[in-house]
Coordinates of C-alpha atoms and ligand atoms in Angstrom, one line a residue:
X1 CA 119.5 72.2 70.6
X2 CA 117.9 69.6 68.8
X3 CA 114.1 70.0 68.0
X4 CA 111.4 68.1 66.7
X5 CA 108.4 69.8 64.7
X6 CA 106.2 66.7 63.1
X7 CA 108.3 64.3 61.9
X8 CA 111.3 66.3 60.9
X9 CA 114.8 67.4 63.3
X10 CA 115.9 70.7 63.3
X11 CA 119.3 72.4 65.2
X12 CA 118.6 76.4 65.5
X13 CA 116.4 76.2 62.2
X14 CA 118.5 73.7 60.4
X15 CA 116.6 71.4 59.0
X16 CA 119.2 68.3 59.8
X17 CA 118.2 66.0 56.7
X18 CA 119.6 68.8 54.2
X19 CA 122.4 69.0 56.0
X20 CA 123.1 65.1 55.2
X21 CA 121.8 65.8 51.4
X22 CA 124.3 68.7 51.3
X23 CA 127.4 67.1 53.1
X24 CA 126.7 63.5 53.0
X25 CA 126.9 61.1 56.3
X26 CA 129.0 60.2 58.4
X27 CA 129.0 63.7 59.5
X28 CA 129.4 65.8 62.5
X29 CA 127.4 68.6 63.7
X30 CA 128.0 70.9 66.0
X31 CA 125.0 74.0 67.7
X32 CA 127.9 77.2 68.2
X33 CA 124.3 78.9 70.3
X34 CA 124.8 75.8 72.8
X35 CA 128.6 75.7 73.1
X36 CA 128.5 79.5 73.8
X37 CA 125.5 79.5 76.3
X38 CA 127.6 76.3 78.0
X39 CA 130.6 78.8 78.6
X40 CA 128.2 81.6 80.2
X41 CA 126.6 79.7 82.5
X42 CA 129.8 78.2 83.9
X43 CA 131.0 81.7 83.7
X44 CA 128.5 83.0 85.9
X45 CA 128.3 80.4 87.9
X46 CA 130.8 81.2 90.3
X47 CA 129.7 84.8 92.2
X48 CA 132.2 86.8 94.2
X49 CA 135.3 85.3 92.6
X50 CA 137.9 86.2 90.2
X51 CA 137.4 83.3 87.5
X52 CA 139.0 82.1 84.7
X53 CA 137.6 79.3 82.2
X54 CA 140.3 77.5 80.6
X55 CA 138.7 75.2 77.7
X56 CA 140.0 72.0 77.2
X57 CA 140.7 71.9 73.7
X58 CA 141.1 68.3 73.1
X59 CA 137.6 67.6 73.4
X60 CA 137.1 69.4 70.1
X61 CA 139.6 71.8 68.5
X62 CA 138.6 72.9 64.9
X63 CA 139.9 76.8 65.1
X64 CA 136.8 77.9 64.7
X65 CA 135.6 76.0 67.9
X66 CA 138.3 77.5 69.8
X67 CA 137.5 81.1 67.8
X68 CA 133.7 80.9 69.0
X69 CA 134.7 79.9 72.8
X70 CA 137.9 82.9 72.7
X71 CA 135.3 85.3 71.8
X72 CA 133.2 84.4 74.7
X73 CA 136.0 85.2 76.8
X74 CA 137.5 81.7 77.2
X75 CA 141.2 80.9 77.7
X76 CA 142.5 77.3 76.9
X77 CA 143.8 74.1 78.2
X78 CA 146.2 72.4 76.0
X79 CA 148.2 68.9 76.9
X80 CA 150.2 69.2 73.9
X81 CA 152.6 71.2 72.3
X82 CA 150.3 71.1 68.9
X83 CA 147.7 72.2 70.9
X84 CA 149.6 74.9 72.0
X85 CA 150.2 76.0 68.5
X86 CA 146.2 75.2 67.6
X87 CA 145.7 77.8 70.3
X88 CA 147.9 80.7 69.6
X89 CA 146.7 80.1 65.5
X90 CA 143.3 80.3 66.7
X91 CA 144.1 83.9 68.0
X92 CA 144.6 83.3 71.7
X93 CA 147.3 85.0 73.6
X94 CA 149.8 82.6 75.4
X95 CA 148.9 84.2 78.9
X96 CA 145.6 82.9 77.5
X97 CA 146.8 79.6 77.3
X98 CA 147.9 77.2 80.1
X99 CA 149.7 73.9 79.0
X100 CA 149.1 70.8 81.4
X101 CA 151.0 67.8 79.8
X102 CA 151.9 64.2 81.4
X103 CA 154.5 62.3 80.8
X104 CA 156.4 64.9 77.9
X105 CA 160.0 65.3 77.7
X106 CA 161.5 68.6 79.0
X107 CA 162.4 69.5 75.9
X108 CA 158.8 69.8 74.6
X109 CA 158.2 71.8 78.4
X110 CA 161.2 74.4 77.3
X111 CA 159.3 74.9 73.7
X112 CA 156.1 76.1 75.5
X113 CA 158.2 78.2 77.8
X114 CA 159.7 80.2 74.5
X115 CA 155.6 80.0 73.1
X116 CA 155.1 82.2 76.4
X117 CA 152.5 80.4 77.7
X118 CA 151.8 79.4 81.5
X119 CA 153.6 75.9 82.2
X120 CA 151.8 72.8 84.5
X121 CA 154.6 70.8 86.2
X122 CA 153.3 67.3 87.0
X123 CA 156.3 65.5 88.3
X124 CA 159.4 66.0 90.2
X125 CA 161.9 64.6 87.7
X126 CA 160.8 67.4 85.1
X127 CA 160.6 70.3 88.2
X128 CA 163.8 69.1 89.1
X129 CA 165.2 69.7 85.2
X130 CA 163.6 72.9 84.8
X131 CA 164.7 74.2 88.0
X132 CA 168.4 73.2 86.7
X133 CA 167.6 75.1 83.1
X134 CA 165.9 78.3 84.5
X135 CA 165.8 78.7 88.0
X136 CA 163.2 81.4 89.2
X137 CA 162.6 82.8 85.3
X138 CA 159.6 81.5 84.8
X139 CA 157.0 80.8 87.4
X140 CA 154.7 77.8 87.4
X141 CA 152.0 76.0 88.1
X142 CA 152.2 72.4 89.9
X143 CA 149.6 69.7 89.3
X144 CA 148.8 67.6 92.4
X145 CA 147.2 64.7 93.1
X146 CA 144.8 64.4 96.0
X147 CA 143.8 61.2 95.8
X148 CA 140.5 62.1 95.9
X149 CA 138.4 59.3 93.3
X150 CA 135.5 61.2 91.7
X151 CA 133.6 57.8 90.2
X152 CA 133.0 57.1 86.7
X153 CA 134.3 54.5 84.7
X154 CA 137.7 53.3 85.7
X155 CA 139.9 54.7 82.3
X156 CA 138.3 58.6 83.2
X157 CA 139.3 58.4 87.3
X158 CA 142.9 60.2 87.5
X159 CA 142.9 61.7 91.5
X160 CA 143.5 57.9 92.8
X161 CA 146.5 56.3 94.4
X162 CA 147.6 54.5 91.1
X163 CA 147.2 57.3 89.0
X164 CA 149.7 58.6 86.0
X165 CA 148.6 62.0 86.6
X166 CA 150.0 64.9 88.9
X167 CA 152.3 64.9 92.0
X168 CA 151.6 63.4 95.3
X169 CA 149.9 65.6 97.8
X170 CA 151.9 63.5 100.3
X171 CA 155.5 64.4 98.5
X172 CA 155.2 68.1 99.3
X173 CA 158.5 67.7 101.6
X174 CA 160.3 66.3 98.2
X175 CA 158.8 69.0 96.1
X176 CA 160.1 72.2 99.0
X177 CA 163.2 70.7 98.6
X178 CA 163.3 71.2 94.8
X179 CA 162.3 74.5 95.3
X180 CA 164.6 75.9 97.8
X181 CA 167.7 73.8 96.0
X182 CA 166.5 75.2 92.2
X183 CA 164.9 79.0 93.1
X184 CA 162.0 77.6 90.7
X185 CA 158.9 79.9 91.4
X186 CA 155.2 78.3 92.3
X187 CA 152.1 80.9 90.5
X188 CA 149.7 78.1 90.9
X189 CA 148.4 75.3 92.3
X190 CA 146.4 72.7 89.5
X191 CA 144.3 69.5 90.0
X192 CA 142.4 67.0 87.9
X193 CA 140.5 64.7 89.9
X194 CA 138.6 63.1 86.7
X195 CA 136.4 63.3 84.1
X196 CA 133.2 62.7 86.8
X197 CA 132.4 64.6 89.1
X198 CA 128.8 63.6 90.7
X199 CA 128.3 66.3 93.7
X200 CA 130.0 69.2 95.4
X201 CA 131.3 67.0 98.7
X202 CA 133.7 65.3 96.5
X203 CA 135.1 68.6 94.5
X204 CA 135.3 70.5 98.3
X205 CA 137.4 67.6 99.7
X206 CA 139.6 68.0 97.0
X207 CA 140.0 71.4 97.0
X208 CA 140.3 71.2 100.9
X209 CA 143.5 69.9 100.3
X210 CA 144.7 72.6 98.2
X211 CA 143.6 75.1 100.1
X212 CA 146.2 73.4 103.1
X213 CA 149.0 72.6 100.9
X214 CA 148.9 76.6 99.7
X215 CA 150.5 78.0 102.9
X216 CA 153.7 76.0 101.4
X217 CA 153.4 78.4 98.3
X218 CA 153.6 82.0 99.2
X219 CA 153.4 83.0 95.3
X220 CA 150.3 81.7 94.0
X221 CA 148.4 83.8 92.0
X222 CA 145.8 81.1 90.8
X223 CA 144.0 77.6 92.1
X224 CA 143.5 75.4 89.1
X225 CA 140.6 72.6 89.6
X226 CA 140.6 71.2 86.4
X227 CA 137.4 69.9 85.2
X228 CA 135.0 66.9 85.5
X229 CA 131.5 68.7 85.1
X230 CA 129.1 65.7 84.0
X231 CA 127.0 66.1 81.6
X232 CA 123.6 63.8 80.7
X233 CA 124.5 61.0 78.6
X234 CA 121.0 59.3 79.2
X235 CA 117.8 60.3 80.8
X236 CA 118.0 60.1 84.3
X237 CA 121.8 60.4 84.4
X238 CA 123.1 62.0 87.4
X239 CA 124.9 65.5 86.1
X240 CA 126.7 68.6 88.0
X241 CA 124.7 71.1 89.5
X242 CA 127.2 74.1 88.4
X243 CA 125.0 76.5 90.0
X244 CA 125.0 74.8 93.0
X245 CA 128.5 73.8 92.8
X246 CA 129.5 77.5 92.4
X247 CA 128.2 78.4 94.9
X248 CA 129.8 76.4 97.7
X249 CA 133.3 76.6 96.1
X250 CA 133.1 80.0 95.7
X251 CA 132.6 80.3 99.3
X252 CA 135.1 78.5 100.1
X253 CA 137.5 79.8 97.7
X254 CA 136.5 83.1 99.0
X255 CA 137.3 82.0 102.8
X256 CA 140.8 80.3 101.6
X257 CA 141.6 84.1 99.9
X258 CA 141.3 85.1 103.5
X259 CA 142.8 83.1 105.0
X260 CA 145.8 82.9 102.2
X261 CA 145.7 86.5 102.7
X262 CA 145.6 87.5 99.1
X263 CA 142.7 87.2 96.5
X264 CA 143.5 84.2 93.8
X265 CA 142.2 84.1 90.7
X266 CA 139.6 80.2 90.4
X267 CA 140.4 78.6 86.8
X268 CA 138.5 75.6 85.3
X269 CA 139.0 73.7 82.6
X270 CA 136.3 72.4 81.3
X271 CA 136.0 70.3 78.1
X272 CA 133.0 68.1 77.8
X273 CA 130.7 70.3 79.9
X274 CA 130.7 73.1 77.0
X275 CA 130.7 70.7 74.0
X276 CA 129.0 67.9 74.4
X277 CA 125.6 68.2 74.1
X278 CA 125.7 70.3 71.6
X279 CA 127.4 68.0 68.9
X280 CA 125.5 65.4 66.9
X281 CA 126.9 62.7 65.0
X282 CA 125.0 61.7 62.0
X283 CA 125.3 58.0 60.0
X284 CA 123.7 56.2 57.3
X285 CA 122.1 52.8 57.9
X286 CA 123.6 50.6 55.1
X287 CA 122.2 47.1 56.2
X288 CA 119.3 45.7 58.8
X289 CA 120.7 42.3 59.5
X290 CA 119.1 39.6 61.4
X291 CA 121.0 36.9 63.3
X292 CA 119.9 34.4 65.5
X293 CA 120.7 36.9 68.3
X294 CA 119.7 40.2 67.3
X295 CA 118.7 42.6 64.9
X296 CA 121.8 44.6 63.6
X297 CA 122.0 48.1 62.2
X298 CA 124.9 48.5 60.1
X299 CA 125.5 52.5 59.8
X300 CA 128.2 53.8 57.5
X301 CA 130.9 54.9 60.4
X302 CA 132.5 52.9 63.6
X303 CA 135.2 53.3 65.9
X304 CA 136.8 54.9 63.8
X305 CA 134.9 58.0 64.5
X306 CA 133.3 57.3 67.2
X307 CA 135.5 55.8 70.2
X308 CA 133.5 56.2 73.4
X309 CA 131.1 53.7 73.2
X310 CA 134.0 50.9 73.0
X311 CA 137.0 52.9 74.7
X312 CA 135.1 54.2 77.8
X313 CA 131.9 51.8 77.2
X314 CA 130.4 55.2 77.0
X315 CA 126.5 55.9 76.2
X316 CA 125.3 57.6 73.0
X317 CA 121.7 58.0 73.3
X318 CA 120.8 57.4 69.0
X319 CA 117.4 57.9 67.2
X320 CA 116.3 57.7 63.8
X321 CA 115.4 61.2 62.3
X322 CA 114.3 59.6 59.0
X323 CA 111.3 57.9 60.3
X324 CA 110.6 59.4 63.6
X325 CA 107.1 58.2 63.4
X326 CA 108.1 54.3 62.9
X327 CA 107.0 51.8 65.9
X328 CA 110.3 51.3 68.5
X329 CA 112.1 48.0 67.9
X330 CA 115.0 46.3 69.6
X331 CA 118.3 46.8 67.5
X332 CA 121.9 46.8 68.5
X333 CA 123.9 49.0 66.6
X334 CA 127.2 49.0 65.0
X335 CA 129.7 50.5 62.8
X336 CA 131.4 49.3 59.8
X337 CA 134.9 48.4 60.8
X338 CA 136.1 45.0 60.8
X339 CA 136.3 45.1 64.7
X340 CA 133.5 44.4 66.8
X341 CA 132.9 47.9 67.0
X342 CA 129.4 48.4 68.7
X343 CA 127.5 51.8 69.4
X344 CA 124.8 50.6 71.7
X345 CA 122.9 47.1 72.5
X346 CA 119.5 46.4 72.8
X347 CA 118.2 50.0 71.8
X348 CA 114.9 50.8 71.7
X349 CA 114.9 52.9 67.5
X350 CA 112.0 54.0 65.6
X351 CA 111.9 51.0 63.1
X352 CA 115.4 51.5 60.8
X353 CA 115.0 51.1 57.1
X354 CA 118.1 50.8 55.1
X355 CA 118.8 54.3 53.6
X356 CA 117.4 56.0 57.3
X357 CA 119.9 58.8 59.2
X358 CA 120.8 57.8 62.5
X359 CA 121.4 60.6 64.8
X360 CA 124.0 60.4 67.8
X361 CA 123.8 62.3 70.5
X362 CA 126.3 64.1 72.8
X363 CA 129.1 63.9 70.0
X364 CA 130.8 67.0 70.6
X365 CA 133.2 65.9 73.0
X366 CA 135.9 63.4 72.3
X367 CA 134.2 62.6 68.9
X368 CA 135.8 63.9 66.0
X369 CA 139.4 64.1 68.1
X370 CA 139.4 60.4 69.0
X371 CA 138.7 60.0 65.3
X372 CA 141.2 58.1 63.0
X373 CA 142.1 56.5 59.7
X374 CA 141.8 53.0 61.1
X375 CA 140.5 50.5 57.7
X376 CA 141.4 53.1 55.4
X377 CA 138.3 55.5 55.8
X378 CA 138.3 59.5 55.5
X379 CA 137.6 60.6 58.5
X380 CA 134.3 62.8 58.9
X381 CA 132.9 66.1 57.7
X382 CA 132.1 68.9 60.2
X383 CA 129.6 71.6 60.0
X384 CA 129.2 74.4 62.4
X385 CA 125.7 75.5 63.3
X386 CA 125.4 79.8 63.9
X387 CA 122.8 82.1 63.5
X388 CA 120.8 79.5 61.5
X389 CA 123.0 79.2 58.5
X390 CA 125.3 75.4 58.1
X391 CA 129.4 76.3 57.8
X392 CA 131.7 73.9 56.5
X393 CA 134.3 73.7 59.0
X394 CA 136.1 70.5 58.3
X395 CA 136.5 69.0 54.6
X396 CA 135.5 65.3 55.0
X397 CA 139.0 63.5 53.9
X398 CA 140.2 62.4 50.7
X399 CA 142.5 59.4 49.3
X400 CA 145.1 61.9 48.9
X401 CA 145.0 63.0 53.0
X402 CA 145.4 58.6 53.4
X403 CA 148.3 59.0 51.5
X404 CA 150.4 62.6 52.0
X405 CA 152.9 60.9 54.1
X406 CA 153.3 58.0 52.4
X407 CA 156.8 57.2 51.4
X408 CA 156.9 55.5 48.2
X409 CA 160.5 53.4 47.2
X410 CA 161.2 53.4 43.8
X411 CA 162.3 49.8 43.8
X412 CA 159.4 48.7 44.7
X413 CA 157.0 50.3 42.4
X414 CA 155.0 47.9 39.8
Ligands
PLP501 C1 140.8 66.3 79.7 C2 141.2 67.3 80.7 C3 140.2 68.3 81.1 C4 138.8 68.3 80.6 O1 138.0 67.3 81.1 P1 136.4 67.2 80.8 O2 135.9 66.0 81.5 O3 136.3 67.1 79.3 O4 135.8 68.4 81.2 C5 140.6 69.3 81.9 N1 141.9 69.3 82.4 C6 142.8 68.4 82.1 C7 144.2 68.5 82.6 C8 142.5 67.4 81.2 O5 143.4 66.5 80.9

């Protein structure tokens, strides 16, 4: 939680301009008191149900992230098979662990089978194979697609009709087929409409449609709804009322258990929702250039460690911790890539001097793990905040990281 007292930033007592003395910029900063308080109220959000909080680790996944959110009780939701491995070296169990991939081969399917960990189908082709390999051995869980569009920026909407993602509610015939011809066992039923949802209407329609296509499945042991929980990006942003929201689909998760005949276990996996807000990004401005057009901030990062703003056109609210007290000024901000890599037009900053901290907010999800090497620069520092003391979780990169996989030919060496 990021608090002002006079003209100074703190997060839980840590004064935030030390922390860029101690660790130098670009740097990333993440409150473990928010991330943990994010999980508990999602976790008790839901009365009356049996749930299960699956977090999606590749929103941020330094081990001691996913340490923090396993001691609060969380499993995880991994889409690779390196996740998978992040996981279990993080000290989760693999019934802890649910792995929902697109597009992998079976081959990397059959390694997270031997890793013991619960498998998300989400095609027919790979059912098909892994019905073939091992029949009823190991149940699991089929992702389907609803079709239900949840709004939000067109790269982020995966429940419509042109979607990548999950199986067809309307191929259910193909998929019984598969079934009876292969013996393969169904624990679970799994959606993911999108990374936005706005209200509870649109999640119970989806749901709705799980709920009918479960009389098909007389095995389930758990409904999977993926995530989608919005967070405030900007003041004024429309976000998930959770409480709200867990109210009505517990209700009606409640009446499908009825109905169904058995009670299910309700997992989510949320990413963003638990660490976003309570990241922080923090830059340097190197140079205050006027053009013709604008006033630019040059800040000592880009796109290179901070995608959103140019992948997903996303919105980083930044202010200026270093003078706090300065008169607002137009400035558009960007980074230092040679790309037109721009964090935010026309922002209203407390006047920038070269030298200033910028601070970015909601960095904690997709920031760091969207980072890369792109023009040769390290890739960022992070710090965990707990119990008011700074850790050191991430060393901020070195030549030597550019290099460790570098092949170098003899022949061609000077
Ligand atoms: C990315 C992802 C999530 C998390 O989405 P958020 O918007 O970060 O909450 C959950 N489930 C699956 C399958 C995902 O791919």
């Amino acid at each position: 939680m990021l608090v002002r007292e006079g003209n100074d930033f703190f997060v839980r007592g840590v004064r935030l301009l030390d922390l860029c003395e101690q660790f130098d910029t670009p740097l990333y900063i993440y409150d473990g008191h928010s991330i943990v308080d994010q999980y508990n109220r999602l976790a008790q959000a839901f009365p009356g149900v049996k749930l299960k909080l699956k977090y999606a680790c590749k929103a941020l996944n330094n081990v001691n992230i996913l340490r923090l959110l396993r001691g609060a009780g969380s499993g995880l939701d991994t889409v690779s098979i390196q996740e998978v491995h992040l996981g279990l070296r993080a000290g989760f169990t693999p019934d802890q662990i649910i792995f929902t991939p697109n597009g992998v081969s079976i081959d990397e399917i059959l390694s997270a089978v031997d890793l013991g960990v619960q498998i998300n189908i989400d095609n027919i082709s790979i059912l098909e194979q892994f019905g073939h390999r091992l029949g009823s051995r190991v149940p699991v869980c089929l992702r389907l697609n609803p079709h239900i569009v949840a709004g939000g920026n067109k790269n982020i909407q995966t429940g419509h009709i042109d979607s990548k993602f999950g199986i067809s509610i309307h191929q259910l015939r193909h998929v019984q087929r598969v079934l009876q011809s292969t013996g393969v066992v169904v624990n679970g039923l799994h959606m993911h409409t999108g990374s936005d949802i706005l209200d509870a209407g649109v999640f119970l329609r989806a749901a709705e449609l799980l709920f009918d296509a479960a009389a098909q499945f007389p095995d389930l042991t758990f409904m999977d709804f993926g995530s989608g929980f919005k967070v405030a990006y900007k003041e004024g942003d429309v976000v998930t009322n959770i409480e709200q929201l867990g109210a009505e689909v517990s209700a009606a998760f409640q009446e499908f258990c009825e109905s169904y005949g058995r009670e299910l276990e309700l997992w989510f996996e949320p990413g963003k929702f638990i660490v976003s807000e309570a990241g922080y990004f923090l830059v340097r401005a190197n140079v205050i250039k006027h053009t013709t057009a604008t006033v630019f901030i040059g800040v000592d990062s880009g796109q290179n460690h901070l995608l959103r703003p140019m992948f997903y056109d996303a919105y980083h609210e930044i202010l200026n911790i270093s003078y706090p007290q300065g008169i607002e000024r137009i400035y558009t901000v960007v980074g230092n890539i040679c790309e037109t890599d721009t964090f935010g037009w026309d922002r209203r900053i407390n006047e920038v001097n070269e030298g200033d901290i910028l601070l970015f907010k909601n960095a904690g999800a997709y920031g760091f793990t969207m980072s890369s090497n792109y023009n040769a620069r390290f890739r960022p520092a992070e710090v965990l905040i707990w119990e008011g003391q700074a850790h050191l979780i991430r060393k901020r990169e070195t030549l030597e990281d550019l290099v460790r996989n570098e092949v170098e030919l003899d022949f061609l060496r000077p």
